């Protein structure tokens, strides 16, 4: 079982100067965090926390690759990720999150960044992730081609047009 306690940062115990923390995230981290979009990977993350007057400025940099599902063939693929995010952390009455400001319960003073780091990595993954041309699962690509909606002859498609729509086709011309 992967230990997530190093991701809990005691803000009250930090030095008055900037503090740098480094994490090497592996498959075990993504499994422990319960990641749904990412099935594994290897990501190096740096967290820099700088105390300011009344708040903390936190910069999270992540670089590496994650394993996601290809949208086309449904096989796992490696996707490079690179992210840099800035967050303001303040003490408050209770723990809360708004836009770019995190509120940490002042009585506890502990910020858990395990899920926050995962969110930043997930946001760095492109919306569409597919293998490079020719690298998709060949059997799946053949099945996709066989069931493709574009299968068929263009002339046959014209013959199947409902006569009620032919007036609209005249407008197109």
Short mmCIF file of N, CA and C in Angstrom, two decimals:
data_model
loop_
_atom_site.label_atom_id
_atom_site.label_comp_id
_atom_site.label_asym_id
_atom_site.label_seq_id
_atom_site.Cartn_x
_atom_site.Cartn_y
_atom_site.Cartn_z
N UNK A 1 0.84 -1.19 0.00
CA UNK A 1 0.00 0.00 0.00
C UNK A 1 0.89 1.25 0.00
N UNK A 2 0.58 2.16 -0.85
CA UNK A 2 1.35 3.39 -1.01
C UNK A 2 1.00 4.37 0.11
N UNK A 3 2.00 4.98 0.70
CA UNK A 3 1.82 5.89 1.82
C UNK A 3 1.65 7.32 1.30
N UNK A 4 0.49 7.92 1.55
CA UNK A 4 0.21 9.27 1.09
C UNK A 4 0.51 10.34 2.15
N UNK A 5 1.03 9.94 3.31
CA UNK A 5 1.30 10.93 4.37
C UNK A 5 2.36 11.97 3.99
N UNK A 6 3.35 11.67 3.14
CA UNK A 6 4.29 12.74 2.75
C UNK A 6 3.64 13.89 1.99
N UNK A 7 2.41 13.68 1.52
CA UNK A 7 1.70 14.71 0.77
C UNK A 7 0.95 15.67 1.70
N UNK A 8 0.98 15.41 3.00
CA UNK A 8 0.33 16.30 3.97
C UNK A 8 1.37 17.28 4.48
N UNK A 9 1.17 18.54 4.16
CA UNK A 9 2.14 19.59 4.48
C UNK A 9 1.64 20.39 5.68
N UNK A 10 2.44 20.43 6.73
CA UNK A 10 2.12 21.22 7.91
C UNK A 10 2.55 22.66 7.65
N UNK A 11 1.59 23.50 7.30
CA UNK A 11 1.90 24.88 6.95
C UNK A 11 2.41 25.69 8.14
N UNK A 12 1.93 25.36 9.32
CA UNK A 12 2.37 26.10 10.52
C UNK A 12 3.82 25.79 10.86
N UNK A 13 4.31 24.62 10.46
CA UNK A 13 5.67 24.22 10.77
C UNK A 13 6.70 24.59 9.72
N UNK A 14 6.27 25.28 8.68
CA UNK A 14 7.21 25.66 7.61
C UNK A 14 8.12 26.80 8.04
N UNK A 15 9.30 26.84 7.46
CA UNK A 15 10.24 27.93 7.69
C UNK A 15 9.68 29.22 7.10
N UNK A 16 10.28 30.33 7.48
CA UNK A 16 9.84 31.62 6.94
C UNK A 16 10.33 31.83 5.51
N UNK A 17 11.29 31.03 5.08
CA UNK A 17 11.76 31.12 3.70
C UNK A 17 11.00 30.09 2.86
N UNK A 18 11.28 30.09 1.58
CA UNK A 18 10.60 29.17 0.66
C UNK A 18 10.99 27.72 0.97
N UNK A 19 10.01 26.83 0.81
CA UNK A 19 10.22 25.41 1.06
C UNK A 19 9.96 24.66 -0.24
N UNK A 20 10.87 23.77 -0.60
CA UNK A 20 10.71 22.98 -1.82
C UNK A 20 10.54 21.51 -1.44
N UNK A 21 9.53 20.88 -2.02
CA UNK A 21 9.27 19.46 -1.81
C UNK A 21 9.26 18.77 -3.16
N UNK A 22 9.77 17.55 -3.22
CA UNK A 22 9.78 16.80 -4.48
C UNK A 22 9.13 15.44 -4.28
N UNK A 23 8.37 15.04 -5.28
CA UNK A 23 7.69 13.74 -5.26
C UNK A 23 7.92 13.04 -6.60
N UNK A 24 8.23 11.75 -6.55
CA UNK A 24 8.30 10.93 -7.74
C UNK A 24 7.07 10.03 -7.74
N UNK A 25 6.12 10.34 -8.60
CA UNK A 25 4.85 9.63 -8.64
C UNK A 25 4.95 8.43 -9.57
N UNK A 26 4.53 7.28 -9.07
CA UNK A 26 4.59 6.03 -9.84
C UNK A 26 3.20 5.42 -9.95
N UNK A 27 3.14 4.22 -10.52
CA UNK A 27 1.87 3.51 -10.64
C UNK A 27 1.19 3.36 -9.28
N UNK A 28 1.97 3.12 -8.23
CA UNK A 28 1.41 2.93 -6.89
C UNK A 28 0.69 4.19 -6.41
N UNK A 29 1.22 5.37 -6.72
CA UNK A 29 0.56 6.62 -6.35
C UNK A 29 -0.79 6.73 -7.03
N UNK A 30 -0.83 6.50 -8.34
CA UNK A 30 -2.08 6.65 -9.08
C UNK A 30 -3.12 5.63 -8.62
N UNK A 31 -2.68 4.46 -8.21
CA UNK A 31 -3.60 3.45 -7.68
C UNK A 31 -4.11 3.87 -6.30
N UNK A 32 -3.23 4.38 -5.46
CA UNK A 32 -3.62 4.79 -4.10
C UNK A 32 -4.56 5.98 -4.12
N UNK A 33 -4.37 6.88 -5.07
CA UNK A 33 -5.18 8.09 -5.14
C UNK A 33 -6.57 7.77 -5.72
N UNK A 34 -6.70 6.61 -6.36
CA UNK A 34 -7.98 6.23 -6.96
C UNK A 34 -8.23 6.94 -8.28
N UNK A 35 -7.18 7.14 -9.03
CA UNK A 35 -7.27 7.84 -10.31
C UNK A 35 -8.13 7.06 -11.29
N UNK A 36 -9.09 7.73 -11.92
CA UNK A 36 -9.95 7.06 -12.88
C UNK A 36 -9.45 7.24 -14.31
N UNK A 37 -8.94 8.42 -14.63
CA UNK A 37 -8.50 8.69 -16.00
C UNK A 37 -7.10 8.17 -16.26
N UNK A 38 -6.28 8.11 -15.22
CA UNK A 38 -4.89 7.70 -15.36
C UNK A 38 -4.70 6.34 -14.70
N UNK A 39 -4.15 5.38 -15.45
CA UNK A 39 -3.96 4.04 -14.88
C UNK A 39 -2.55 3.83 -14.36
N UNK A 40 -1.67 4.78 -14.56
CA UNK A 40 -0.30 4.67 -14.05
C UNK A 40 0.57 5.71 -14.69
N UNK A 41 1.86 5.63 -14.41
CA UNK A 41 2.78 6.57 -15.02
C UNK A 41 4.00 6.82 -14.17
N UNK A 42 4.79 7.76 -14.63
CA UNK A 42 6.00 8.17 -13.92
C UNK A 42 6.11 9.68 -14.08
N UNK A 43 5.82 10.41 -13.00
CA UNK A 43 5.79 11.86 -13.05
C UNK A 43 6.62 12.41 -11.90
N UNK A 44 7.51 13.33 -12.21
CA UNK A 44 8.29 14.02 -11.17
C UNK A 44 7.59 15.34 -10.88
N UNK A 45 7.28 15.57 -9.60
CA UNK A 45 6.55 16.78 -9.21
C UNK A 45 7.35 17.55 -8.17
N UNK A 46 7.42 18.85 -8.36
CA UNK A 46 8.07 19.76 -7.40
C UNK A 46 7.01 20.71 -6.86
N UNK A 47 6.97 20.85 -5.55
CA UNK A 47 6.04 21.77 -4.90
C UNK A 47 6.88 22.82 -4.18
N UNK A 48 6.71 24.08 -4.56
CA UNK A 48 7.44 25.19 -3.94
C UNK A 48 6.42 26.02 -3.16
N UNK A 49 6.66 26.18 -1.86
CA UNK A 49 5.75 26.96 -1.01
C UNK A 49 6.52 28.14 -0.44
N UNK A 50 5.97 29.33 -0.70
CA UNK A 50 6.62 30.55 -0.22
C UNK A 50 5.63 31.32 0.66
N UNK A 51 5.98 31.49 1.94
CA UNK A 51 5.10 32.25 2.82
C UNK A 51 5.13 33.74 2.48
N UNK A 52 3.97 34.35 2.47
CA UNK A 52 3.85 35.78 2.23
C UNK A 52 3.03 36.36 3.38
N UNK A 53 2.77 37.63 3.36
CA UNK A 53 2.01 38.28 4.43
C UNK A 53 0.55 37.81 4.38
N UNK A 54 0.18 36.92 5.27
CA UNK A 54 -1.22 36.48 5.38
C UNK A 54 -1.62 35.32 4.50
N UNK A 55 -0.72 34.81 3.67
CA UNK A 55 -1.05 33.68 2.80
C UNK A 55 0.23 32.95 2.39
N UNK A 56 0.06 31.85 1.69
CA UNK A 56 1.18 31.09 1.13
C UNK A 56 0.99 31.02 -0.38
N UNK A 57 2.07 31.21 -1.11
CA UNK A 57 2.03 31.02 -2.56
C UNK A 57 2.63 29.65 -2.85
N UNK A 58 1.89 28.83 -3.56
CA UNK A 58 2.35 27.47 -3.86
C UNK A 58 2.40 27.29 -5.37
N UNK A 59 3.55 26.83 -5.86
CA UNK A 59 3.72 26.54 -7.28
C UNK A 59 3.99 25.05 -7.40
N UNK A 60 3.20 24.38 -8.25
CA UNK A 60 3.33 22.93 -8.45
C UNK A 60 3.75 22.69 -9.90
N UNK A 61 4.93 22.08 -10.08
CA UNK A 61 5.43 21.74 -11.42
C UNK A 61 5.48 20.22 -11.55
N UNK A 62 4.91 19.71 -12.63
CA UNK A 62 4.92 18.26 -12.88
C UNK A 62 5.42 18.00 -14.29
N UNK A 63 6.24 16.96 -14.43
CA UNK A 63 6.83 16.60 -15.72
C UNK A 63 6.98 15.09 -15.76
N UNK A 64 6.54 14.47 -16.85
CA UNK A 64 6.70 13.02 -17.00
C UNK A 64 5.72 12.45 -18.00
N UNK A 65 5.30 11.22 -17.76
CA UNK A 65 4.32 10.59 -18.65
C UNK A 65 3.34 9.78 -17.81
N UNK A 66 2.12 9.68 -18.32
CA UNK A 66 1.07 8.90 -17.67
C UNK A 66 0.51 7.89 -18.66
N UNK A 67 -0.12 6.86 -18.13
CA UNK A 67 -0.74 5.83 -18.96
C UNK A 67 -2.25 6.07 -18.97
N UNK A 68 -2.77 6.31 -20.17
CA UNK A 68 -4.19 6.56 -20.37
C UNK A 68 -4.71 5.62 -21.46
N UNK A 69 -6.01 5.58 -21.63
CA UNK A 69 -6.63 4.74 -22.65
C UNK A 69 -6.73 5.50 -23.96
N UNK A 70 -6.31 4.86 -25.03
CA UNK A 70 -6.42 5.45 -26.36
C UNK A 70 -7.90 5.57 -26.73
N UNK A 71 -8.30 6.74 -27.21
CA UNK A 71 -9.70 6.96 -27.58
C UNK A 71 -10.12 6.15 -28.81
N UNK A 72 -9.17 5.77 -29.62
CA UNK A 72 -9.49 5.08 -30.86
C UNK A 72 -9.53 3.57 -30.69
N UNK A 73 -8.49 2.96 -30.10
CA UNK A 73 -8.42 1.49 -30.05
C UNK A 73 -8.62 0.93 -28.64
N UNK A 74 -8.73 1.79 -27.63
CA UNK A 74 -8.98 1.41 -26.24
C UNK A 74 -7.83 0.66 -25.57
N UNK A 75 -6.65 0.64 -26.17
CA UNK A 75 -5.46 0.08 -25.52
C UNK A 75 -4.80 1.18 -24.68
N UNK A 76 -3.99 0.76 -23.71
CA UNK A 76 -3.24 1.74 -22.93
C UNK A 76 -2.17 2.38 -23.79
N UNK A 77 -1.89 3.65 -23.51
CA UNK A 77 -0.84 4.37 -24.21
C UNK A 77 -0.17 5.35 -23.25
N UNK A 78 1.06 5.71 -23.54
CA UNK A 78 1.76 6.69 -22.72
C UNK A 78 1.53 8.08 -23.29
N UNK A 79 1.21 9.01 -22.39
CA UNK A 79 0.95 10.39 -22.78
C UNK A 79 1.88 11.29 -21.97
N UNK A 80 2.67 12.10 -22.65
CA UNK A 80 3.56 13.03 -21.95
C UNK A 80 2.73 14.13 -21.31
N UNK A 81 3.12 14.53 -20.09
CA UNK A 81 2.44 15.62 -19.40
C UNK A 81 3.48 16.60 -18.86
N UNK A 82 3.11 17.85 -18.90
CA UNK A 82 3.94 18.90 -18.35
C UNK A 82 3.00 19.99 -17.85
N UNK A 83 3.11 20.34 -16.57
CA UNK A 83 2.19 21.31 -16.01
C UNK A 83 2.90 22.18 -14.99
N UNK A 84 2.46 23.42 -14.92
CA UNK A 84 2.90 24.33 -13.87
C UNK A 84 1.68 25.11 -13.43
N UNK A 85 1.36 25.01 -12.14
CA UNK A 85 0.17 25.66 -11.60
C UNK A 85 0.54 26.46 -10.35
N UNK A 86 -0.14 27.57 -10.18
CA UNK A 86 0.07 28.45 -9.03
C UNK A 86 -1.22 28.51 -8.23
N UNK A 87 -1.09 28.36 -6.91
CA UNK A 87 -2.25 28.37 -6.03
C UNK A 87 -1.91 29.22 -4.80
N UNK A 88 -2.90 29.97 -4.33
CA UNK A 88 -2.77 30.74 -3.10
C UNK A 88 -3.44 29.94 -1.99
N UNK A 89 -2.75 29.80 -0.85
CA UNK A 89 -3.29 29.06 0.30
C UNK A 89 -3.40 30.03 1.47
N UNK A 90 -4.59 30.05 2.09
CA UNK A 90 -4.83 30.91 3.24
C UNK A 90 -5.39 30.08 4.39
N UNK A 91 -5.20 30.58 5.59
CA UNK A 91 -5.84 29.97 6.75
C UNK A 91 -7.24 30.54 6.89
N UNK A 92 -8.19 29.68 7.28
CA UNK A 92 -9.56 30.11 7.47
C UNK A 92 -10.23 29.31 8.57
N UNK A 93 -11.54 29.48 8.69
CA UNK A 93 -12.30 28.79 9.72
C UNK A 93 -12.45 27.31 9.39
N UNK A 94 -12.60 27.02 8.10
CA UNK A 94 -12.73 25.63 7.67
C UNK A 94 -12.02 25.44 6.34
N UNK A 95 -11.80 24.20 5.96
CA UNK A 95 -11.14 23.89 4.70
C UNK A 95 -12.14 24.11 3.56
N UNK A 96 -11.72 24.87 2.55
CA UNK A 96 -12.58 25.16 1.40
C UNK A 96 -11.70 25.43 0.18
N UNK A 97 -12.35 25.45 -0.99
CA UNK A 97 -11.61 25.67 -2.23
C UNK A 97 -12.43 26.57 -3.14
N UNK A 98 -11.81 27.67 -3.61
CA UNK A 98 -12.44 28.56 -4.57
C UNK A 98 -11.41 28.95 -5.61
N UNK A 99 -11.76 28.86 -6.87
CA UNK A 99 -10.88 29.21 -7.98
C UNK A 99 -9.41 28.87 -7.71
N UNK A 100 -8.59 29.89 -7.48
CA UNK A 100 -7.16 29.67 -7.25
C UNK A 100 -6.77 29.88 -5.80
N UNK A 101 -7.75 29.84 -4.88
CA UNK A 101 -7.46 30.03 -3.46
C UNK A 101 -7.95 28.82 -2.68
N UNK A 102 -7.04 28.25 -1.90
CA UNK A 102 -7.39 27.14 -1.02
C UNK A 102 -7.42 27.66 0.40
N UNK A 103 -8.48 27.34 1.12
CA UNK A 103 -8.58 27.71 2.53
C UNK A 103 -8.28 26.46 3.36
N UNK A 104 -7.38 26.59 4.31
CA UNK A 104 -7.00 25.49 5.19
C UNK A 104 -7.47 25.84 6.60
N UNK A 105 -8.09 24.88 7.25
CA UNK A 105 -8.56 25.07 8.62
C UNK A 105 -7.38 25.49 9.50
N UNK A 106 -7.49 26.67 10.10
CA UNK A 106 -6.37 27.22 10.88
C UNK A 106 -6.05 26.38 12.11
N UNK A 107 -7.05 25.70 12.67
CA UNK A 107 -6.78 24.88 13.86
C UNK A 107 -5.92 23.66 13.50
N UNK A 108 -6.07 23.14 12.28
CA UNK A 108 -5.27 22.00 11.84
C UNK A 108 -3.96 22.46 11.22
N UNK A 109 -4.05 23.36 10.26
CA UNK A 109 -2.86 23.89 9.60
C UNK A 109 -2.17 22.93 8.64
N UNK A 110 -2.88 21.86 8.24
CA UNK A 110 -2.29 20.84 7.36
C UNK A 110 -2.97 20.89 5.99
N UNK A 111 -2.17 20.95 4.95
CA UNK A 111 -2.66 20.94 3.58
C UNK A 111 -2.28 19.62 2.93
N UNK A 112 -3.29 18.87 2.46
CA UNK A 112 -3.05 17.60 1.78
C UNK A 112 -3.01 17.88 0.28
N UNK A 113 -1.85 17.70 -0.35
CA UNK A 113 -1.69 18.03 -1.76
C UNK A 113 -1.77 16.80 -2.67
N UNK A 114 -2.04 15.63 -2.13
CA UNK A 114 -2.06 14.40 -2.94
C UNK A 114 -3.08 14.50 -4.07
N UNK A 115 -4.31 14.87 -3.76
CA UNK A 115 -5.36 14.95 -4.78
C UNK A 115 -5.14 16.18 -5.67
N UNK A 116 -4.66 17.27 -5.09
CA UNK A 116 -4.41 18.49 -5.86
C UNK A 116 -3.39 18.24 -6.96
N UNK A 117 -2.32 17.53 -6.64
CA UNK A 117 -1.30 17.20 -7.65
C UNK A 117 -1.91 16.35 -8.76
N UNK A 118 -2.74 15.36 -8.39
CA UNK A 118 -3.40 14.54 -9.41
C UNK A 118 -4.29 15.39 -10.32
N UNK A 119 -5.04 16.32 -9.74
CA UNK A 119 -5.91 17.17 -10.56
C UNK A 119 -5.10 17.99 -11.56
N UNK A 120 -3.96 18.53 -11.13
CA UNK A 120 -3.13 19.31 -12.04
C UNK A 120 -2.59 18.44 -13.17
N UNK A 121 -2.20 17.21 -12.86
CA UNK A 121 -1.71 16.28 -13.89
C UNK A 121 -2.84 15.93 -14.85
N UNK A 122 -4.02 15.64 -14.32
CA UNK A 122 -5.17 15.28 -15.16
C UNK A 122 -5.55 16.43 -16.09
N UNK A 123 -5.43 17.66 -15.62
CA UNK A 123 -5.74 18.82 -16.46
C UNK A 123 -4.71 19.02 -17.56
N UNK A 124 -3.51 18.49 -17.38
CA UNK A 124 -2.46 18.63 -18.39
C UNK A 124 -2.58 17.60 -19.51
N UNK A 125 -3.44 16.60 -19.33
CA UNK A 125 -3.63 15.57 -20.35
C UNK A 125 -4.51 16.14 -21.45
N UNK A 126 -4.12 16.01 -22.70
CA UNK A 126 -4.96 16.51 -23.79
C UNK A 126 -6.35 15.85 -23.77
N UNK A 127 -7.34 16.57 -24.25
CA UNK A 127 -8.71 16.05 -24.26
C UNK A 127 -8.79 14.79 -25.11
N UNK A 128 -8.14 14.81 -26.25
CA UNK A 128 -8.15 13.65 -27.15
C UNK A 128 -6.78 12.99 -27.08
N UNK A 129 -6.76 11.73 -26.70
CA UNK A 129 -5.48 11.02 -26.66
C UNK A 129 -5.57 9.76 -27.50
N UNK A 130 -4.75 9.75 -28.56
CA UNK A 130 -4.70 8.61 -29.48
C UNK A 130 -3.25 8.27 -29.77
N UNK A 131 -3.04 7.00 -30.13
CA UNK A 131 -1.70 6.55 -30.51
C UNK A 131 -1.23 7.31 -31.75
N UNK A 132 0.06 7.29 -31.95
CA UNK A 132 0.62 7.84 -33.19
C UNK A 132 0.11 6.99 -34.35
N UNK A 133 0.04 7.52 -35.56
CA UNK A 133 -0.46 6.74 -36.70
C UNK A 133 0.28 5.41 -36.84
N UNK A 134 -0.50 4.33 -36.98
CA UNK A 134 0.06 3.00 -37.16
C UNK A 134 0.34 2.24 -35.88
N UNK A 135 0.15 2.87 -34.71
CA UNK A 135 0.45 2.20 -33.45
C UNK A 135 -0.78 1.67 -32.73
N UNK A 136 -1.96 1.94 -33.24
CA UNK A 136 -3.18 1.44 -32.60
C UNK A 136 -3.30 -0.07 -32.80
N UNK A 137 -4.06 -0.71 -31.94
CA UNK A 137 -4.33 -2.14 -31.99
C UNK A 137 -4.98 -2.46 -33.35
N UNK A 138 -4.29 -3.28 -34.16
CA UNK A 138 -4.74 -3.56 -35.53
C UNK A 138 -6.10 -4.25 -35.55
N UNK A 139 -6.33 -5.21 -34.65
CA UNK A 139 -7.62 -5.92 -34.62
C UNK A 139 -8.76 -4.96 -34.32
N UNK A 140 -8.55 -4.06 -33.40
CA UNK A 140 -9.59 -3.09 -33.05
C UNK A 140 -9.83 -2.12 -34.21
N UNK A 141 -8.77 -1.73 -34.89
CA UNK A 141 -8.93 -0.81 -36.02
C UNK A 141 -9.71 -1.46 -37.16
N UNK A 142 -9.50 -2.76 -37.39
CA UNK A 142 -10.27 -3.49 -38.41
C UNK A 142 -11.74 -3.58 -38.02
N UNK A 143 -12.00 -3.84 -36.75
CA UNK A 143 -13.39 -3.90 -36.27
C UNK A 143 -14.05 -2.54 -36.39
N UNK A 144 -13.32 -1.48 -36.09
CA UNK A 144 -13.86 -0.13 -36.21
C UNK A 144 -14.17 0.20 -37.66
N UNK A 145 -13.28 -0.18 -38.55
CA UNK A 145 -13.49 0.06 -39.98
C UNK A 145 -14.71 -0.69 -40.49
N UNK A 146 -14.90 -1.93 -40.03
CA UNK A 146 -16.03 -2.74 -40.48
C UNK A 146 -17.36 -2.15 -40.03
N UNK A 147 -17.38 -1.47 -38.90
CA UNK A 147 -18.62 -0.93 -38.36
C UNK A 147 -18.74 0.58 -38.54
N UNK A 148 -17.86 1.14 -39.33
CA UNK A 148 -17.84 2.58 -39.52
C UNK A 148 -19.09 3.06 -40.24
N UNK A 149 -19.57 4.22 -39.87
CA UNK A 149 -20.75 4.81 -40.48
C UNK A 149 -20.46 5.29 -41.90
N UNK A 150 -19.18 5.46 -42.23
CA UNK A 150 -18.82 5.94 -43.55
C UNK A 150 -18.74 4.80 -44.55
N UNK A 151 -19.02 3.59 -44.12
CA UNK A 151 -18.98 2.44 -45.01
C UNK A 151 -20.14 2.56 -46.01
N UNK A 152 -19.86 2.36 -47.25
CA UNK A 152 -20.91 2.44 -48.26
C UNK A 152 -20.50 3.33 -49.40
N UNK A 153 -21.26 3.27 -50.43
CA UNK A 153 -20.98 4.01 -51.65
C UNK A 153 -21.72 5.35 -51.62
N UNK A 154 -21.13 6.38 -52.12
CA UNK A 154 -21.73 7.70 -52.14
C UNK A 154 -23.00 7.73 -52.98
N UNK A 155 -23.02 7.00 -54.11
CA UNK A 155 -24.21 6.97 -54.97
C UNK A 155 -25.37 6.31 -54.24
N UNK A 156 -25.08 5.26 -53.48
CA UNK A 156 -26.13 4.56 -52.75
C UNK A 156 -26.73 5.49 -51.69
N UNK A 157 -25.91 6.33 -51.08
CA UNK A 157 -26.39 7.26 -50.07
C UNK A 157 -27.35 8.27 -50.69
N UNK A 158 -27.05 8.71 -51.94
CA UNK A 158 -27.92 9.66 -52.61
C UNK A 158 -29.26 9.03 -52.94
N UNK A 159 -29.28 7.76 -53.30
CA UNK A 159 -30.52 7.08 -53.64
C UNK A 159 -31.42 6.92 -52.43
N UNK A 160 -30.83 6.83 -51.24
CA UNK A 160 -31.60 6.58 -50.04
C UNK A 160 -32.18 7.85 -49.43
N UNK A 161 -31.93 9.02 -50.03
CA UNK A 161 -32.42 10.27 -49.48
C UNK A 161 -33.94 10.33 -49.68
N UNK A 162 -34.61 10.69 -48.61
CA UNK A 162 -36.06 10.82 -48.62
C UNK A 162 -36.45 11.93 -49.60
N UNK A 163 -37.49 11.71 -50.37
CA UNK A 163 -37.91 12.68 -51.39
C UNK A 163 -38.30 14.02 -50.76
N UNK A 164 -38.71 14.00 -49.52
CA UNK A 164 -39.10 15.26 -48.86
C UNK A 164 -37.90 16.18 -48.65
N UNK A 165 -36.70 15.62 -48.62
CA UNK A 165 -35.51 16.42 -48.39
C UNK A 165 -34.91 16.94 -49.70
N UNK A 166 -35.37 16.46 -50.83
CA UNK A 166 -34.78 16.87 -52.10
C UNK A 166 -34.96 18.37 -52.35
N UNK A 167 -36.04 18.96 -51.85
CA UNK A 167 -36.23 20.41 -52.01
C UNK A 167 -35.16 21.18 -51.25
N UNK A 168 -34.74 20.66 -50.13
CA UNK A 168 -33.67 21.31 -49.38
C UNK A 168 -32.34 21.20 -50.09
N UNK A 169 -32.12 20.09 -50.80
CA UNK A 169 -30.89 19.93 -51.56
C UNK A 169 -30.81 20.96 -52.68
N UNK A 170 -31.95 21.36 -53.24
CA UNK A 170 -31.96 22.37 -54.30
C UNK A 170 -31.49 23.71 -53.75
N UNK A 171 -31.79 24.00 -52.47
CA UNK A 171 -31.35 25.25 -51.87
C UNK A 171 -29.83 25.30 -51.75
N UNK A 172 -29.26 24.14 -51.56
CA UNK A 172 -27.81 24.04 -51.41
C UNK A 172 -27.11 24.41 -52.72
N UNK A 173 -27.76 24.10 -53.84
CA UNK A 173 -27.17 24.39 -55.16
C UNK A 173 -27.41 25.80 -55.50
#
